mmCIF file with all atom_site columns, C-alpha atoms in Angstrom:
data_model
loop_
_atom_site.group_PDB
_atom_site.id
_atom_site.type_symbol
_atom_site.label_atom_id
_atom_site.label_alt_id
_atom_site.label_comp_id
_atom_site.label_asym_id
_atom_site.label_entity_id
_atom_site.label_seq_id
_atom_site.pdbx_PDB_ins_code
_atom_site.Cartn_x
_atom_site.Cartn_y
_atom_site.Cartn_z
_atom_site.occupancy
_atom_site.B_iso_or_equiv
_atom_site.pdbx_formal_charge
_atom_site.auth_seq_id
_atom_site.auth_comp_id
_atom_site.auth_asym_id
_atom_site.auth_atom_id
_atom_site.pdbx_PDB_model_num
ATOM 1  C CA . ARG A 1 1  ? -4.808 4.703   30.226  1.00 68.00 ? 72  ARG A CA 1
ATOM 2  C CA . LEU A 1 2  ? -7.394 5.943   27.756  1.00 69.00 ? 73  LEU A CA 1
ATOM 3  C CA . ILE A 1 3  ? -5.709 9.346   27.448  1.00 73.00 ? 74  ILE A CA 1
ATOM 4  C CA . GLU A 1 4  ? -2.296 7.719   27.104  1.00 72.00 ? 75  GLU A CA 1
ATOM 5  C CA . SER A 1 5  ? -3.612 5.462   24.322  1.00 69.00 ? 76  SER A CA 1
ATOM 6  C CA . ALA A 1 6  ? -5.139 8.439   22.511  1.00 74.00 ? 77  ALA A CA 1
ATOM 7  C CA . GLU A 1 7  ? -1.848 10.353  22.753  1.00 75.00 ? 78  GLU A CA 1
ATOM 8  C CA . GLN A 1 8  ? 0.044  7.349   21.344  1.00 69.00 ? 79  GLN A CA 1
ATOM 9  C CA . ALA A 1 9  ? -2.449 7.044   18.487  1.00 69.00 ? 80  ALA A CA 1
ATOM 10 C CA . LEU A 1 10 ? -2.057 10.748  17.679  1.00 71.00 ? 81  LEU A CA 1
ATOM 11 C CA . ALA A 1 11 ? 1.748  10.456  17.743  1.00 70.00 ? 82  ALA A CA 1
ATOM 12 C CA . PHE A 1 12 ? 1.531  7.478   15.371  1.00 64.00 ? 83  PHE A CA 1
ATOM 13 C CA . VAL A 1 13 ? -0.775 9.285   12.923  1.00 63.00 ? 84  VAL A CA 1
ATOM 14 C CA . GLU A 1 14 ? 1.451  12.363  12.937  1.00 68.00 ? 85  GLU A CA 1
ATOM 15 C CA . GLY A 1 15 ? 4.529  10.183  12.309  1.00 66.00 ? 86  GLY A CA 1
ATOM 16 C CA . ARG A 1 16 ? 6.165  11.111  15.583  1.00 66.00 ? 87  ARG A CA 1
ATOM 17 C CA . GLU A 1 17 ? 6.149  7.609   17.012  1.00 62.00 ? 88  GLU A CA 1
ATOM 18 C CA . GLY A 1 18 ? 4.856  4.196   16.095  1.00 56.00 ? 89  GLY A CA 1
ATOM 19 C CA . PRO A 1 19 ? 4.075  1.128   18.158  1.00 58.00 ? 90  PRO A CA 1
ATOM 20 C CA . GLN A 1 20 ? 7.053  -0.118  20.173  1.00 62.00 ? 91  GLN A CA 1
ATOM 21 C CA . GLY A 1 21 ? 8.705  3.310   19.836  1.00 60.00 ? 92  GLY A CA 1
ATOM 22 C CA . TYR A 1 22 ? 9.722  3.192   16.172  1.00 63.00 ? 93  TYR A CA 1
ATOM 23 C CA . ARG A 1 23 ? 9.147  6.147   13.861  1.00 65.00 ? 94  ARG A CA 1
ATOM 24 C CA . ILE A 1 24 ? 7.450  6.108   10.495  1.00 70.00 ? 95  ILE A CA 1
ATOM 25 C CA . HIS A 1 25 ? 8.945  8.250   7.758   1.00 73.00 ? 96  HIS A CA 1
ATOM 26 C CA . ILE A 1 26 ? 7.147  8.958   4.511   1.00 78.00 ? 97  ILE A CA 1
ATOM 27 C CA . PRO A 1 27 ? 9.168  11.371  2.360   1.00 82.00 ? 98  PRO A CA 1
ATOM 28 C CA . GLU A 1 28 ? 7.577  14.610  1.197   1.00 85.00 ? 99  GLU A CA 1
ATOM 29 C CA . SER A 1 29 ? 8.298  13.889  -2.451  1.00 89.00 ? 100 SER A CA 1
ATOM 30 C CA . ILE A 1 30 ? 8.625  10.647  -4.357  1.00 93.00 ? 101 ILE A CA 1
ATOM 31 C CA . ASP A 1 31 ? 10.367 10.163  -7.693  1.00 95.00 ? 102 ASP A CA 1
ATOM 32 C CA . VAL A 1 32 ? 7.822  7.871   -9.329  1.00 97.00 ? 103 VAL A CA 1
ATOM 33 C CA . ARG A 1 33 ? 9.748  7.658   -12.613 1.00 97.00 ? 104 ARG A CA 1
ATOM 34 C CA . HIS A 1 34 ? 12.851 6.492   -10.731 1.00 96.00 ? 105 HIS A CA 1
ATOM 35 C CA . ILE A 1 35 ? 10.839 3.798   -8.925  1.00 96.00 ? 106 ILE A CA 1
ATOM 36 C CA . ARG A 1 36 ? 9.325  2.605   -12.215 1.00 96.00 ? 107 ARG A CA 1
ATOM 37 C CA . GLU A 1 37 ? 12.728 2.558   -13.920 1.00 96.00 ? 108 GLU A CA 1
ATOM 38 C CA . GLN A 1 38 ? 14.102 0.349   -11.125 1.00 94.00 ? 109 GLN A CA 1
ATOM 39 C CA . PHE A 1 39 ? 11.716 -2.290  -12.441 1.00 95.00 ? 110 PHE A CA 1
ATOM 40 C CA . HIS A 1 40 ? 12.767 -1.752  -16.090 1.00 96.00 ? 111 HIS A CA 1
ATOM 41 C CA . MET A 1 41 ? 9.108  -1.369  -17.069 1.00 96.00 ? 112 MET A CA 1
ATOM 42 C CA . SER A 1 42 ? 7.190  0.909   -19.380 1.00 97.00 ? 113 SER A CA 1
ATOM 43 C CA . GLN A 1 43 ? 4.494  3.090   -17.857 1.00 97.00 ? 114 GLN A CA 1
ATOM 44 C CA . ALA A 1 44 ? 1.838  0.696   -19.142 1.00 97.00 ? 115 ALA A CA 1
ATOM 45 C CA . GLN A 1 45 ? 3.592  -2.358  -17.676 1.00 96.00 ? 116 GLN A CA 1
ATOM 46 C CA . PHE A 1 46 ? 4.182  -0.706  -14.295 1.00 96.00 ? 117 PHE A CA 1
ATOM 47 C CA . ALA A 1 47 ? 0.613  0.574   -14.095 1.00 96.00 ? 118 ALA A CA 1
ATOM 48 C CA . GLU A 1 48 ? -0.848 -2.831  -14.906 1.00 94.00 ? 119 GLU A CA 1
ATOM 49 C CA . GLU A 1 49 ? 1.497  -4.742  -12.604 1.00 93.00 ? 120 GLU A CA 1
ATOM 50 C CA . PHE A 1 50 ? 0.859  -2.557  -9.560  1.00 93.00 ? 121 PHE A CA 1
ATOM 51 C CA . GLY A 1 51 ? -2.709 -1.346  -10.064 1.00 92.00 ? 122 GLY A CA 1
ATOM 52 C CA . PHE A 1 52 ? -2.294 2.266   -11.154 1.00 94.00 ? 123 PHE A CA 1
ATOM 53 C CA . SER A 1 53 ? -3.926 3.877   -14.139 1.00 96.00 ? 124 SER A CA 1
ATOM 54 C CA . VAL A 1 54 ? -1.481 4.854   -16.879 1.00 97.00 ? 125 VAL A CA 1
ATOM 55 C CA . ARG A 1 55 ? -2.905 8.370   -16.839 1.00 97.00 ? 126 ARG A CA 1
ATOM 56 C CA . THR A 1 56 ? -2.274 8.754   -13.101 1.00 97.00 ? 127 THR A CA 1
ATOM 57 C CA . LEU A 1 57 ? 1.256  7.442   -13.501 1.00 97.00 ? 128 LEU A CA 1
ATOM 58 C CA . GLN A 1 58 ? 1.896  9.948   -16.319 1.00 97.00 ? 129 GLN A CA 1
ATOM 59 C CA . GLU A 1 59 ? 0.542  12.791  -14.175 1.00 97.00 ? 130 GLU A CA 1
ATOM 60 C CA . TRP A 1 60 ? 2.874  11.844  -11.325 1.00 97.00 ? 131 TRP A CA 1
ATOM 61 C CA . GLU A 1 61 ? 5.926  11.458  -13.537 1.00 97.00 ? 132 GLU A CA 1
ATOM 62 C CA . GLN A 1 62 ? 5.324  14.763  -15.300 1.00 96.00 ? 133 GLN A CA 1
ATOM 63 C CA . GLY A 1 63 ? 4.783  16.596  -12.013 1.00 94.00 ? 134 GLY A CA 1
ATOM 64 C CA . ARG A 1 64 ? 1.202  17.630  -12.720 1.00 96.00 ? 135 ARG A CA 1
ATOM 65 C CA . SER A 1 65 ? 0.035  15.804  -9.608  1.00 96.00 ? 136 SER A CA 1
ATOM 66 C CA . ILE A 1 66 ? 1.666  13.950  -6.742  1.00 95.00 ? 137 ILE A CA 1
ATOM 67 C CA . PRO A 1 67 ? 0.942  10.616  -5.099  1.00 95.00 ? 138 PRO A CA 1
ATOM 68 C CA . ARG A 1 68 ? -1.031 10.977  -1.886  1.00 91.00 ? 139 ARG A CA 1
ATOM 69 C CA . GLY A 1 69 ? -2.343 8.752   0.867   1.00 87.00 ? 140 GLY A CA 1
ATOM 70 C CA . VAL A 1 70 ? -2.246 5.024   0.302   1.00 88.00 ? 141 VAL A CA 1
ATOM 71 C CA . SER A 1 71 ? -0.685 5.394   -3.169  1.00 92.00 ? 142 SER A CA 1
ATOM 72 C CA . LYS A 1 72 ? 2.222  7.345   -1.722  1.00 91.00 ? 143 LYS A CA 1
ATOM 73 C CA . HIS A 1 73 ? 2.745  4.792   1.047   1.00 88.00 ? 144 HIS A CA 1
ATOM 74 C CA . PHE A 1 74 ? 2.534  1.921   -1.438  1.00 91.00 ? 145 PHE A CA 1
ATOM 75 C CA . LEU A 1 75 ? 5.180  3.529   -3.658  1.00 93.00 ? 146 LEU A CA 1
ATOM 76 C CA . VAL A 1 76 ? 7.531  3.905   -0.684  1.00 91.00 ? 147 VAL A CA 1
ATOM 77 C CA . VAL A 1 77 ? 7.114  0.226   0.192   1.00 90.00 ? 148 VAL A CA 1
ATOM 78 C CA . LEU A 1 78 ? 7.479  -0.725  -3.474  1.00 93.00 ? 149 LEU A CA 1
ATOM 79 C CA . GLN A 1 79 ? 10.763 1.178   -3.701  1.00 92.00 ? 150 GLN A CA 1
ATOM 80 C CA . LYS A 1 80 ? 12.211 -0.241  -0.485  1.00 90.00 ? 151 LYS A CA 1
ATOM 81 C CA . GLU A 1 81 ? 10.805 -3.789  -0.556  1.00 91.00 ? 152 GLU A CA 1
ATOM 82 C CA . PRO A 1 82 ? 9.954  -4.729  -4.152  1.00 92.00 ? 153 PRO A CA 1
ATOM 83 C CA . ASP A 1 83 ? 10.326 -8.469  -3.569  1.00 91.00 ? 154 ASP A CA 1
ATOM 84 C CA . ALA A 1 84 ? 7.939  -8.387  -0.617  1.00 91.00 ? 155 ALA A CA 1
ATOM 85 C CA . VAL A 1 85 ? 5.344  -6.522  -2.693  1.00 89.00 ? 156 VAL A CA 1
ATOM 86 C CA . ARG A 1 86 ? 5.632  -9.006  -5.542  1.00 88.00 ? 157 ARG A CA 1
ATOM 87 C CA . ARG A 1 87 ? 5.311  -11.944 -3.149  1.00 88.00 ? 158 ARG A CA 1
ATOM 88 C CA . ALA A 1 88 ? 2.240  -10.386 -1.565  1.00 89.00 ? 159 ALA A CA 1
ATOM 89 C CA . LEU A 1 89 ? 0.589  -9.715  -4.930  1.00 86.00 ? 160 LEU A CA 1
ATOM 90 C CA . THR A 1 90 ? 1.347  -13.095 -6.506  1.00 86.00 ? 161 THR A CA 1
ATOM 91 C CA . VAL A 1 91 ? -1.612 -15.413 -6.800  1.00 79.00 ? 162 VAL A CA 1
#
């Protein structure tokens, strides 16, 4: 059972399979400007609302760097489920 659990964990991390058999898909590239424009916000507004630095946002939008790790995952969720993100972040 231990080996089976380790294999399942590896499959999950590699995106091959998640718990209950579903697959996780994080796209290779993300159009950050498009996501921001969906919200009809300036770079400064978007950065403040969702916890990014303006400089980082500019770097992503101009293609000088790309979102990675948690930021990339957050942007995917933000694009697909904006209402859920806003509900979760509302105090």
